[in-house]
Short mmCIF file of C-alpha atoms and ligand atoms in Angstrom, two decimals:
data_model
loop_
_atom_site.label_atom_id
_atom_site.label_comp_id
_atom_site.label_asym_id
_atom_site.label_seq_id
_atom_site.Cartn_x
_atom_site.Cartn_y
_atom_site.Cartn_z
CA MET F 1 -34.18 -7.06 -17.90
CA PRO F 2 -30.73 -7.77 -16.45
CA GLY F 3 -30.38 -11.21 -15.00
CA VAL F 4 -28.21 -14.02 -13.79
CA THR F 5 -27.89 -17.15 -15.93
CA ASP F 6 -29.31 -20.24 -14.31
CA ILE F 7 -26.97 -22.77 -15.89
CA ASN F 8 -29.01 -25.70 -14.55
CA GLN F 9 -32.15 -24.56 -16.32
CA GLY F 10 -30.25 -23.18 -19.30
CA THR F 11 -32.32 -20.01 -19.23
CA ILE F 12 -31.64 -16.41 -18.34
CA HIS F 13 -33.85 -14.94 -15.64
CA THR F 14 -33.70 -12.77 -12.60
CA VAL F 15 -33.41 -14.83 -9.46
CA GLY F 16 -35.70 -12.62 -7.40
CA ARG F 17 -33.03 -11.27 -5.06
CA PRO F 18 -30.23 -8.72 -5.34
CA LEU F 19 -27.09 -9.74 -7.18
CA ARG F 20 -24.59 -10.91 -4.56
CA VAL F 21 -21.06 -9.66 -5.02
CA ALA F 22 -18.10 -10.34 -2.75
CA VAL F 23 -15.23 -7.85 -2.88
CA VAL F 24 -12.04 -9.38 -1.48
CA GLY F 25 -9.94 -6.61 0.08
CA ALA F 26 -11.40 -3.52 1.79
CA GLY F 27 -8.69 -1.07 0.70
CA PRO F 28 -9.33 1.86 -1.66
CA ALA F 29 -9.80 -0.34 -4.76
CA GLY F 30 -12.32 -2.58 -2.95
CA ILE F 31 -14.19 0.34 -1.45
CA TYR F 32 -14.35 2.13 -4.83
CA ALA F 33 -15.64 -1.07 -6.44
CA ALA F 34 -18.29 -1.41 -3.71
CA GLU F 35 -19.20 2.23 -4.21
CA ALA F 36 -19.57 1.82 -8.00
CA LEU F 37 -21.87 -1.17 -7.42
CA ALA F 38 -23.89 0.43 -4.63
CA LYS F 39 -24.48 3.70 -6.47
CA GLN F 40 -25.69 2.33 -9.80
CA GLU F 41 -29.41 1.90 -10.31
CA ASP F 42 -29.64 -0.76 -13.01
CA VAL F 43 -29.08 -3.90 -10.94
CA PRO F 44 -30.14 -4.41 -7.29
CA VAL F 45 -26.98 -5.52 -5.45
CA ALA F 46 -25.79 -6.73 -2.06
CA VAL F 47 -22.06 -6.24 -1.67
CA ASP F 48 -19.87 -7.99 0.91
CA LEU F 49 -16.66 -6.05 1.43
CA ILE F 50 -14.29 -8.61 2.91
CA ASP F 51 -10.93 -8.03 4.58
CA ARG F 52 -8.53 -10.38 6.30
CA LEU F 53 -7.88 -7.67 8.94
CA PRO F 54 -10.54 -6.60 11.43
CA THR F 55 -10.20 -3.06 10.00
CA PRO F 56 -11.11 -1.53 6.64
CA PHE F 57 -9.15 0.93 4.43
CA GLY F 58 -6.09 -1.14 3.40
CA LEU F 59 -3.21 1.13 2.43
CA VAL F 60 -5.14 4.23 3.48
CA ARG F 61 -4.72 2.92 7.03
CA HIS F 62 -1.53 0.89 6.70
CA GLY F 63 0.32 2.53 3.80
CA ILE F 64 -0.25 6.27 3.53
CA ALA F 65 2.40 7.83 5.75
CA PRO F 66 0.96 8.76 9.16
CA ASP F 67 2.30 12.32 8.86
CA HIS F 68 0.17 12.81 5.71
CA LEU F 69 -2.82 13.76 7.82
CA LYS F 70 -4.90 15.19 5.00
CA MET F 71 -4.44 12.12 2.79
CA ARG F 72 -5.27 9.81 5.68
CA ALA F 73 -8.47 11.80 6.27
CA LEU F 74 -9.66 10.21 3.03
CA ARG F 75 -10.94 7.39 5.18
CA GLU F 76 -13.80 9.67 6.29
CA THR F 77 -14.94 9.84 2.64
CA LEU F 78 -14.41 6.11 2.08
CA HIS F 79 -16.51 5.44 5.19
CA GLY F 80 -19.57 6.66 3.30
CA THR F 81 -19.44 3.46 1.28
CA LEU F 82 -19.08 1.24 4.36
CA ASP F 83 -22.22 2.90 5.70
CA HIS F 84 -24.18 2.33 2.47
CA GLU F 85 -27.22 0.06 2.92
CA ARG F 86 -26.19 -2.15 0.01
CA VAL F 87 -22.73 -2.78 1.48
CA ARG F 88 -21.77 -5.09 4.34
CA PHE F 89 -18.24 -4.84 5.75
CA VAL F 90 -16.97 -8.30 6.81
CA GLY F 91 -13.51 -8.06 8.39
CA ASN F 92 -11.30 -10.68 10.06
CA VAL F 93 -11.96 -13.19 7.28
CA GLU F 94 -9.02 -14.46 5.25
CA ILE F 95 -10.03 -16.09 2.01
CA GLY F 96 -7.95 -19.22 1.62
CA VAL F 97 -7.67 -19.65 5.43
CA ASP F 98 -11.05 -19.06 7.10
CA LEU F 99 -12.96 -19.87 3.94
CA THR F 100 -11.76 -21.25 0.63
CA LEU F 101 -12.29 -19.26 -2.50
CA GLU F 102 -14.38 -22.13 -3.83
CA GLU F 103 -16.69 -21.94 -0.77
CA LEU F 104 -17.05 -18.20 -1.13
CA ARG F 105 -17.86 -18.54 -4.83
CA ARG F 106 -20.60 -21.05 -4.09
CA HIS F 107 -22.36 -18.34 -2.06
CA VAL F 108 -22.02 -15.27 -4.25
CA ASP F 109 -22.82 -14.54 -7.88
CA ALA F 110 -19.58 -12.67 -8.52
CA VAL F 111 -16.26 -11.95 -6.80
CA ILE F 112 -14.03 -8.90 -7.30
CA TYR F 113 -10.44 -9.37 -6.10
CA THR F 114 -9.03 -6.15 -4.75
CA TYR F 115 -6.48 -7.44 -2.25
CA GLY F 116 -3.63 -5.32 -3.53
CA ALA F 117 0.09 -6.04 -3.66
CA ALA F 118 1.33 -6.51 -0.11
CA GLY F 119 4.75 -8.04 -0.81
CA ASP F 120 8.05 -6.37 -1.63
CA ARG F 121 10.11 -6.61 -4.81
CA LYS F 122 13.60 -7.99 -4.35
CA LEU F 123 16.87 -6.31 -5.32
CA GLY F 124 18.53 -9.63 -6.13
CA ILE F 125 21.95 -8.55 -4.85
CA GLU F 126 24.40 -10.04 -2.35
CA GLY F 127 23.74 -9.12 1.28
CA GLU F 128 20.06 -8.32 0.75
CA GLU F 129 19.02 -10.65 3.60
CA LEU F 130 21.57 -9.39 6.15
CA PRO F 131 20.18 -8.20 9.50
CA GLY F 132 19.70 -4.43 9.27
CA SER F 133 18.37 -4.70 5.68
CA LEU F 134 14.59 -4.21 5.69
CA ALA F 135 11.98 -3.95 3.00
CA ALA F 136 10.15 -0.62 2.98
CA THR F 137 6.93 -2.62 3.15
CA ASP F 138 8.04 -3.89 6.59
CA VAL F 139 9.02 -0.44 7.85
CA VAL F 140 5.79 1.11 6.59
CA ALA F 141 3.69 -1.70 8.10
CA TRP F 142 5.48 -1.12 11.42
CA TYR F 143 5.06 2.66 11.61
CA CYS F 144 1.41 2.42 10.49
CA GLY F 145 0.62 -0.19 13.17
CA HIS F 146 -0.18 -3.14 10.88
CA PRO F 147 -0.98 -6.21 13.01
CA ASP F 148 1.45 -8.36 10.98
CA ALA F 149 4.43 -6.00 11.38
CA ASP F 150 7.52 -7.63 12.88
CA ARG F 151 8.15 -5.27 15.78
CA VAL F 152 11.22 -7.07 17.08
CA VAL F 153 13.11 -6.98 13.80
CA VAL F 154 12.17 -3.42 12.85
CA GLU F 155 12.73 -1.92 16.30
CA GLU F 156 16.08 -3.65 16.71
CA ALA F 157 17.17 -2.11 13.40
CA ILE F 158 15.74 1.35 14.17
CA ALA F 159 17.49 1.41 17.56
CA ARG F 160 20.93 1.15 15.82
CA ALA F 161 20.20 3.33 12.81
CA ARG F 162 22.64 6.24 12.78
CA ASP F 163 23.34 5.97 9.04
CA VAL F 164 20.31 4.99 6.98
CA VAL F 165 20.34 4.23 3.25
CA VAL F 166 16.97 4.08 1.48
CA ILE F 167 17.22 2.38 -1.91
CA GLY F 168 14.81 3.71 -4.54
CA VAL F 169 13.53 7.16 -5.46
CA GLY F 170 9.74 6.66 -5.49
CA ASN F 171 7.19 8.17 -3.12
CA VAL F 172 7.49 5.29 -0.67
CA ALA F 173 11.25 5.92 -0.36
CA LEU F 174 10.51 9.59 0.42
CA ASP F 175 7.86 8.56 2.98
CA VAL F 176 10.33 6.35 4.82
CA ALA F 177 13.17 8.92 4.67
CA ARG F 178 10.88 11.68 5.90
CA VAL F 179 9.33 9.69 8.75
CA LEU F 180 12.80 8.62 9.95
CA ALA F 181 14.04 12.22 9.81
CA ARG F 182 11.06 13.81 11.55
CA SER F 183 11.27 15.17 15.10
CA PRO F 184 9.10 13.62 17.84
CA GLU F 185 7.07 16.85 17.97
CA GLU F 186 6.22 16.53 14.28
CA LEU F 187 5.06 12.95 14.72
CA GLN F 188 2.95 13.57 17.85
CA PRO F 189 -0.22 14.62 15.89
CA THR F 190 -0.18 11.39 13.86
CA ASP F 191 -2.09 8.23 14.77
CA MET F 192 1.06 6.08 14.97
CA PRO F 193 1.05 3.53 17.79
CA GLN F 194 2.74 4.84 20.92
CA HIS F 195 5.60 2.33 20.76
CA VAL F 196 6.43 3.57 17.25
CA LEU F 197 6.60 7.18 18.44
CA ASP F 198 8.84 6.08 21.31
CA ALA F 199 11.14 4.00 19.11
CA LEU F 200 11.52 6.80 16.57
CA ALA F 201 12.14 9.39 19.31
CA ALA F 202 14.89 7.16 20.73
CA SER F 203 16.49 6.26 17.39
CA PRO F 204 19.97 7.71 16.76
CA VAL F 205 19.30 8.64 13.11
CA GLU F 206 21.81 11.27 11.91
CA ARG F 207 22.11 10.70 8.17
CA VAL F 208 19.55 9.41 5.68
CA THR F 209 20.75 8.81 2.10
CA VAL F 210 18.15 8.16 -0.60
CA LEU F 211 19.61 6.33 -3.60
CA GLY F 212 18.47 6.54 -7.23
CA ARG F 213 20.11 4.06 -9.62
CA ARG F 214 19.36 6.35 -12.55
CA GLY F 215 19.35 10.15 -12.87
CA PRO F 216 17.13 12.83 -11.31
CA ALA F 217 15.04 12.94 -14.51
CA GLN F 218 14.05 9.28 -13.97
CA ALA F 219 12.98 9.61 -10.33
CA THR F 220 9.39 8.46 -9.81
CA PHE F 221 8.59 10.59 -6.74
CA THR F 222 6.20 13.51 -7.20
CA THR F 223 7.10 17.13 -6.58
CA LYS F 224 4.71 17.75 -3.70
CA GLU F 225 6.22 14.85 -1.79
CA LEU F 226 9.76 15.96 -2.73
CA ARG F 227 9.17 19.51 -1.45
CA GLU F 228 8.08 18.22 1.93
CA LEU F 229 11.72 17.37 2.60
CA GLU F 230 12.62 21.05 2.85
CA ASP F 231 9.96 21.68 5.50
CA LEU F 232 11.29 19.19 8.07
CA THR F 233 11.95 21.04 11.32
CA GLY F 234 14.90 18.91 12.47
CA ALA F 235 16.48 17.94 9.17
CA THR F 236 18.32 19.50 6.21
CA VAL F 237 17.89 18.17 2.70
CA LEU F 238 21.12 17.99 0.67
CA VAL F 239 21.94 17.19 -2.94
CA ASP F 240 25.25 17.26 -4.76
CA PRO F 241 25.19 19.42 -7.94
CA ALA F 242 27.17 16.70 -9.79
CA ASP F 243 24.26 14.31 -9.19
CA LEU F 244 21.88 16.80 -10.85
CA ALA F 245 23.90 17.17 -14.05
CA LEU F 246 21.65 16.00 -16.87
CA GLU F 247 22.61 14.16 -20.04
CA PRO F 248 21.40 15.95 -23.23
CA ASP F 249 18.45 13.52 -23.52
CA ALA F 250 17.42 14.16 -19.94
CA GLU F 251 17.57 17.92 -20.61
CA GLU F 252 15.16 17.35 -23.49
CA ALA F 253 12.91 15.19 -21.28
CA MET F 254 12.93 17.93 -18.65
CA ALA F 255 11.84 20.56 -21.19
CA ALA F 256 8.95 18.33 -22.32
CA ASP F 257 7.79 16.97 -18.96
CA ARG F 258 6.45 19.17 -16.16
CA LEU F 259 7.01 16.58 -13.44
CA ILE F 260 10.69 16.18 -14.31
CA SER F 261 11.09 19.93 -14.69
CA ARG F 262 9.54 20.65 -11.28
CA ASN F 263 11.49 17.89 -9.57
CA VAL F 264 14.86 18.94 -11.00
CA THR F 265 14.18 22.65 -10.41
CA THR F 266 13.24 21.91 -6.79
CA MET F 267 16.42 19.93 -6.21
CA ARG F 268 18.59 22.54 -7.91
CA GLY F 269 17.31 24.96 -5.31
CA TRP F 270 18.93 22.76 -2.63
CA VAL F 271 22.50 22.53 -3.89
CA ASP F 272 23.69 25.34 -1.59
CA HIS F 273 22.16 23.79 1.52
CA VAL F 274 24.54 23.29 4.41
CA ALA F 275 23.65 20.99 7.30
CA GLU F 276 23.33 22.84 10.57
CA PRO F 277 24.92 21.17 13.60
CA GLY F 278 22.53 18.78 15.32
CA GLN F 279 20.26 18.49 12.29
CA VAL F 280 19.55 15.17 10.62
CA THR F 281 20.64 15.21 6.98
CA VAL F 282 18.55 13.75 4.16
CA ARG F 283 20.82 13.41 1.11
CA LEU F 284 19.42 12.56 -2.31
CA ARG F 285 21.89 10.69 -4.51
CA PHE F 286 21.48 9.75 -8.15
CA HIS F 287 23.40 7.59 -10.67
CA ALA F 288 24.20 5.27 -7.76
CA ARG F 289 23.27 1.65 -8.44
CA PRO F 290 23.39 -0.69 -5.42
CA ALA F 291 25.82 -3.50 -6.26
CA ARG F 292 25.78 -5.35 -2.91
CA LEU F 293 25.07 -4.83 0.76
CA VAL F 294 28.28 -4.96 2.76
CA GLY F 295 28.64 -6.68 6.16
CA SER F 296 29.30 -10.06 7.73
CA ASP F 297 26.79 -10.58 10.54
CA ARG F 298 24.81 -7.41 9.83
CA VAL F 299 24.75 -4.67 7.26
CA THR F 300 27.45 -2.00 7.49
CA GLY F 301 27.19 -0.33 4.12
CA VAL F 302 25.94 -0.30 0.56
CA GLU F 303 28.38 -0.70 -2.28
CA VAL F 304 27.20 1.45 -5.18
CA GLU F 305 28.42 1.78 -8.72
CA ARG F 306 28.17 5.09 -10.53
CA THR F 307 25.98 4.94 -13.65
CA THR F 308 25.28 6.89 -16.78
CA VAL F 309 21.83 6.86 -18.36
CA ASP F 310 21.33 6.46 -22.11
CA ALA F 311 18.64 7.90 -24.36
CA THR F 312 16.26 5.02 -23.59
CA GLY F 313 16.59 5.67 -19.85
CA LYS F 314 18.73 2.56 -19.28
CA ALA F 315 21.48 2.82 -16.66
CA THR F 316 24.99 1.52 -17.42
CA GLY F 317 27.65 1.03 -14.75
CA THR F 318 30.88 3.06 -15.10
CA GLY F 319 32.95 0.74 -12.89
CA ASP F 320 33.38 3.58 -10.42
CA VAL F 321 32.50 2.01 -7.04
CA GLU F 322 32.18 3.34 -3.47
CA VAL F 323 30.71 2.11 -0.19
CA ILE F 324 28.14 4.27 1.63
CA PRO F 325 28.11 3.46 5.37
CA ALA F 326 24.76 2.15 6.64
CA ASP F 327 23.48 0.64 9.90
CA LEU F 328 20.02 0.33 8.35
CA VAL F 329 19.18 -0.24 4.68
CA VAL F 330 15.57 0.17 3.59
CA ARG F 331 14.84 -1.39 0.20
CA SER F 332 12.07 0.69 -1.35
CA VAL F 333 12.01 -0.72 -4.88
CA GLY F 334 8.30 -1.41 -5.30
CA TYR F 335 5.50 -3.67 -4.10
CA ARG F 336 4.50 -7.05 -5.49
CA GLY F 337 1.23 -8.99 -5.49
CA HIS F 338 0.95 -12.51 -4.02
CA PRO F 339 -1.34 -15.34 -5.08
CA LEU F 340 -4.63 -15.93 -3.27
CA PRO F 341 -5.10 -19.70 -2.83
CA GLY F 342 -7.24 -20.79 -5.75
CA LEU F 343 -6.52 -17.75 -7.94
CA PRO F 344 -3.79 -17.85 -10.60
CA LEU F 345 -1.20 -15.08 -10.50
CA ASP F 346 1.10 -14.11 -13.35
CA ASP F 347 4.46 -14.70 -11.72
CA ARG F 348 6.32 -12.23 -13.89
CA SER F 349 4.13 -9.21 -13.21
CA GLY F 350 2.75 -10.20 -9.81
CA THR F 351 -0.75 -9.39 -11.07
CA VAL F 352 -3.87 -11.36 -12.03
CA GLN F 353 -4.35 -11.62 -15.78
CA HIS F 354 -7.56 -10.00 -16.94
CA GLN F 355 -9.50 -8.51 -19.82
CA ASP F 356 -11.11 -5.18 -18.83
CA GLY F 357 -11.17 -6.42 -15.25
CA ARG F 358 -12.51 -9.93 -16.10
CA VAL F 359 -10.21 -12.56 -14.60
CA MET F 360 -8.52 -14.92 -17.08
CA ARG F 361 -7.91 -18.54 -16.21
CA ASP F 362 -5.88 -20.62 -18.67
CA GLY F 363 -6.20 -17.92 -21.28
CA THR F 364 -9.99 -17.56 -21.17
CA VAL F 365 -12.31 -15.31 -19.20
CA SER F 366 -13.58 -16.94 -15.99
CA PRO F 367 -17.27 -15.94 -15.62
CA GLY F 368 -18.11 -14.22 -12.31
CA GLU F 369 -14.52 -13.33 -11.37
CA TYR F 370 -13.12 -9.80 -11.57
CA VAL F 371 -10.12 -7.85 -10.42
CA ALA F 372 -9.37 -4.21 -9.59
CA GLY F 373 -6.60 -2.10 -8.04
CA TRP F 374 -2.93 -3.03 -7.65
CA ILE F 375 -3.53 -6.76 -8.08
CA LYS F 376 -5.02 -5.87 -11.49
CA ARG F 377 -2.63 -3.21 -12.83
CA GLY F 378 0.43 -3.44 -10.56
CA PRO F 379 1.60 -1.10 -7.76
CA THR F 380 1.25 2.23 -9.54
CA GLY F 381 -0.74 5.44 -9.25
CA VAL F 382 -2.25 7.35 -6.37
CA VAL F 383 -5.28 6.33 -4.27
CA GLY F 384 -7.66 8.08 -6.65
CA THR F 385 -6.36 6.05 -9.61
CA ASN F 386 -8.26 3.11 -8.14
CA LYS F 387 -11.59 4.86 -8.56
CA HIS F 388 -11.43 4.84 -12.34
CA ASP F 389 -9.88 1.36 -12.30
CA ALA F 390 -12.67 -0.05 -10.09
CA ARG F 391 -15.35 1.59 -12.24
CA GLU F 392 -13.97 -0.11 -15.35
CA THR F 393 -14.14 -3.48 -13.61
CA VAL F 394 -17.65 -2.90 -12.28
CA GLY F 395 -18.68 -1.83 -15.79
CA SER F 396 -17.52 -5.23 -17.09
CA LEU F 397 -19.37 -7.03 -14.27
CA LEU F 398 -22.62 -5.18 -14.96
CA ALA F 399 -22.28 -5.82 -18.69
CA ASP F 400 -21.92 -9.53 -17.88
CA VAL F 401 -25.05 -9.40 -15.73
CA ASP F 402 -26.83 -7.76 -18.63
CA ALA F 403 -25.56 -10.42 -20.98
CA GLY F 404 -26.70 -13.13 -18.57
CA VAL F 405 -23.34 -14.87 -18.22
CA LEU F 406 -23.23 -15.16 -14.40
CA LYS F 407 -24.14 -18.35 -12.60
CA PRO F 408 -26.47 -17.76 -9.61
CA ALA F 409 -25.18 -18.80 -6.21
CA GLY F 410 -26.95 -20.79 -3.50
CA ASP F 411 -29.26 -19.00 -1.09
CA GLU F 412 -27.57 -19.35 2.31
CA ASP F 413 -25.56 -16.48 3.76
CA TRP F 414 -21.87 -17.40 3.87
CA VAL F 415 -21.33 -15.24 6.96
CA ASP F 416 -23.89 -17.30 8.90
CA THR F 417 -22.16 -20.48 7.73
CA LEU F 418 -18.79 -19.07 8.80
CA VAL F 419 -20.08 -18.10 12.27
CA ALA F 420 -21.68 -21.53 12.69
CA ALA F 421 -18.28 -23.04 11.91
CA GLY F 422 -16.60 -20.96 14.68
CA GLY F 423 -15.47 -17.92 12.64
CA HIS F 424 -15.41 -14.41 14.13
CA PRO F 425 -16.22 -11.95 11.36
CA VAL F 426 -15.99 -8.28 12.28
CA LEU F 427 -19.00 -6.38 10.97
CA LEU F 428 -19.61 -2.63 10.68
CA ALA F 429 -20.78 -2.16 14.29
CA ASP F 430 -17.67 -4.03 15.47
CA TRP F 431 -15.43 -1.81 13.36
CA ARG F 432 -17.16 1.20 14.91
CA ALA F 433 -16.22 -0.17 18.34
CA ILE F 434 -12.55 -0.41 17.22
CA ASP F 435 -12.74 3.10 15.82
CA ALA F 436 -14.11 4.42 19.14
CA ALA F 437 -11.46 2.53 21.12
CA GLU F 438 -8.65 4.08 19.02
CA ILE F 439 -10.07 7.58 19.50
CA ALA F 440 -10.37 6.94 23.27
CA LEU F 441 -6.79 5.60 23.43
CA GLY F 442 -5.52 8.67 21.54
CA ALA F 443 -7.29 10.99 24.01
CA THR F 444 -5.28 9.50 26.88
CA HIS F 445 -2.17 11.05 25.27
CA GLY F 446 -3.83 14.19 23.96
CA ARG F 447 -3.91 12.79 20.41
CA ALA F 448 -6.86 12.53 18.01
CA ARG F 449 -6.34 8.77 17.63
CA THR F 450 -3.80 6.09 18.41
CA THR F 451 -3.81 3.08 16.10
CA LEU F 452 -4.37 -0.30 17.80
CA HIS F 453 -1.63 -2.43 16.31
CA GLU F 454 -2.34 -5.92 17.59
CA ARG F 455 -5.04 -8.13 16.18
CA GLU F 456 -5.86 -9.20 19.72
CA SER F 457 -6.37 -5.57 20.90
CA LEU F 458 -8.60 -4.90 17.90
CA LEU F 459 -10.76 -7.93 18.67
CA ALA F 460 -10.75 -7.12 22.40
CA ALA F 461 -12.26 -3.73 21.55
CA VAL F 462 -15.02 -5.56 19.63
CA ARG F 463 -15.67 -7.92 22.55
CA ALA F 464 -15.71 -5.09 25.10
CA ALA F 465 -18.30 -3.17 23.10
CA ALA F 466 -20.44 -6.31 22.68
CA ALA F 467 -20.24 -7.03 26.43
CA ALA F 468 -21.19 -3.42 27.23
CA THR F 469 -24.21 -3.67 24.92
CA GLU F 470 -25.34 -6.93 26.46
CA GLY F 471 -24.77 -5.66 30.02
P1 NAP A 501 7.92 3.34 -7.51
O1 NAP A 501 7.45 4.72 -7.73
O2 NAP A 501 7.78 2.36 -8.63
O3 NAP A 501 9.46 3.45 -7.10
C1 NAP A 501 10.32 2.36 -7.05
C2 NAP A 501 11.76 2.85 -7.06
O4 NAP A 501 12.62 1.73 -6.90
C3 NAP A 501 12.18 3.54 -8.36
O5 NAP A 501 12.99 4.64 -8.05
C4 NAP A 501 13.00 2.45 -9.07
O6 NAP A 501 14.00 2.94 -9.89
C5 NAP A 501 13.64 1.82 -7.86
N1 NAP A 501 14.17 0.48 -8.14
C6 NAP A 501 13.50 -0.58 -8.64
N2 NAP A 501 14.33 -1.63 -8.74
C7 NAP A 501 15.53 -1.23 -8.29
C8 NAP A 501 16.81 -1.83 -8.14
N3 NAP A 501 16.97 -3.13 -8.46
N4 NAP A 501 17.80 -1.10 -7.65
C9 NAP A 501 17.64 0.19 -7.32
N5 NAP A 501 16.49 0.85 -7.44
C10 NAP A 501 15.44 0.14 -7.92
O7 NAP A 501 7.20 2.62 -6.29
P2 NAP A 501 6.88 3.05 -4.79
O8 NAP A 501 7.71 4.18 -4.30
O9 NAP A 501 6.91 1.75 -4.04
O10 NAP A 501 5.39 3.56 -4.88
C11 NAP A 501 4.30 2.72 -5.34
C12 NAP A 501 3.15 3.56 -5.83
O11 NAP A 501 2.50 4.20 -4.71
C13 NAP A 501 3.58 4.69 -6.75
O12 NAP A 501 2.61 4.85 -7.74
C14 NAP A 501 3.61 5.87 -5.83
O13 NAP A 501 3.47 7.13 -6.48
C15 NAP A 501 2.44 5.58 -4.92
N6 NAP A 501 2.61 6.32 -3.65
C16 NAP A 501 2.13 7.58 -3.61
C17 NAP A 501 2.32 8.35 -2.45
C18 NAP A 501 1.81 9.75 -2.43
O14 NAP A 501 1.06 10.13 -3.30
N7 NAP A 501 2.21 10.54 -1.45
C19 NAP A 501 3.01 7.81 -1.36
C20 NAP A 501 3.49 6.51 -1.45
C21 NAP A 501 3.28 5.75 -2.62
P3 NAP A 501 13.86 2.74 -11.50
O15 NAP A 501 12.88 3.78 -11.95
O16 NAP A 501 15.26 2.97 -11.96
O17 NAP A 501 13.36 1.32 -11.73
#
């Protein structure tokens, strides 16, 4: 019989209640972990799915580009887990601020950290901090309506952005380039906040250049996302044939790898494109390594050095330098995890060290602590990658239950304790009120939904629904 170890008694027994698991972070990895726990039959569980925001879905809400309507609809599927009787959504609770990790751990038998990688990687070059240089994470947070987005900084930059340079050739870089190049009509069906639609409609964007420091064979974007660039109604995608010339090793890689082959073939189909007057241009550039951002009081350009790529994929500068004009530079060179107070983070990788999802502290497994998603494996893969990842972690947790290595928590409900201390957790019914308010707000502009982007508006929707119920 699976059980929880009662360290005090030194015996293994079932404690006569469901296993209590807290999942910290209600993005895809957290929801998939909750799903894996809720759907198994071996161990009765009660899962608390915690998020520091009043809303669930993590990057499905605040990361997937708003014009990717089908991918964003994934939240309908993920909602099934929020609705599961063994799962309790608890939003608006920041571990380390509203409740320490230690306090949480006293109240649950196990914790799974799934809080992702919200920070941005740095370029480490001169001029990176100049006004007009933004991290893609900041731009994405802004256009998705994340409550922490810095509207003033992003909107000031967008309002001047005639020449945009996006650094990096991953899917996030393509998301940003595409959203900036889209026409207002194309963005209208999205759930972007209204002020984002207005700012993008008013922005003077004429040229968007997307920079790869290595060759086209090393780009990390996927072909489906690449091809979307040719379907933009108000923009023309351009690529210089010289940038698509492949070294012999890259030719070999292309023959062996379908992704590279499809990407390069797609881009070769664009070399004859000519920008029509009045169209925004989206130009893909390769072998262009950013050396520094140019400008005194704000960014005016990106100095790039031409590179060649060797057989190992390493780029070497040729000394051939040019400056690409830019009013806005978006640095899209990857995400990075941050430490949760009380949880050690490997500084080099920006991830939590683990063994099959079991958290390591000081080189040994820490019983009752687990990790899944980007904070476990780094910022890679698509949303679905997290499903397998979360299952692996939950498998380790259930094996530990079976082996009797978990210490049972106290009996009081931490949410009651938090409320008694003045906290305002947002539960499932509250989230439903937010959901309904966003749909109602969208309807006022003929849209399916408009994202509420301020924490205060989200909580006001909760209070209004509670007042209506009481009245
Ligand atoms: P990514 O795919 O790792 O791309 C990062 C890019 O930054 C690479 O092109 C990399 O080039 C470049 N880079 C890194 N350091 C650089 C430097 N110092 N100077 C210049 N360039 C530099 O990461 P991402 O685009 O942030 O995406 C994160 C994950 O989310 C990926 O798995 C992605 O597929 C996924 N995602 C998927 C979708 C979708 O499915 N539609 C949308 C968005 C994101 P090097 O290769 O040369 O290092």
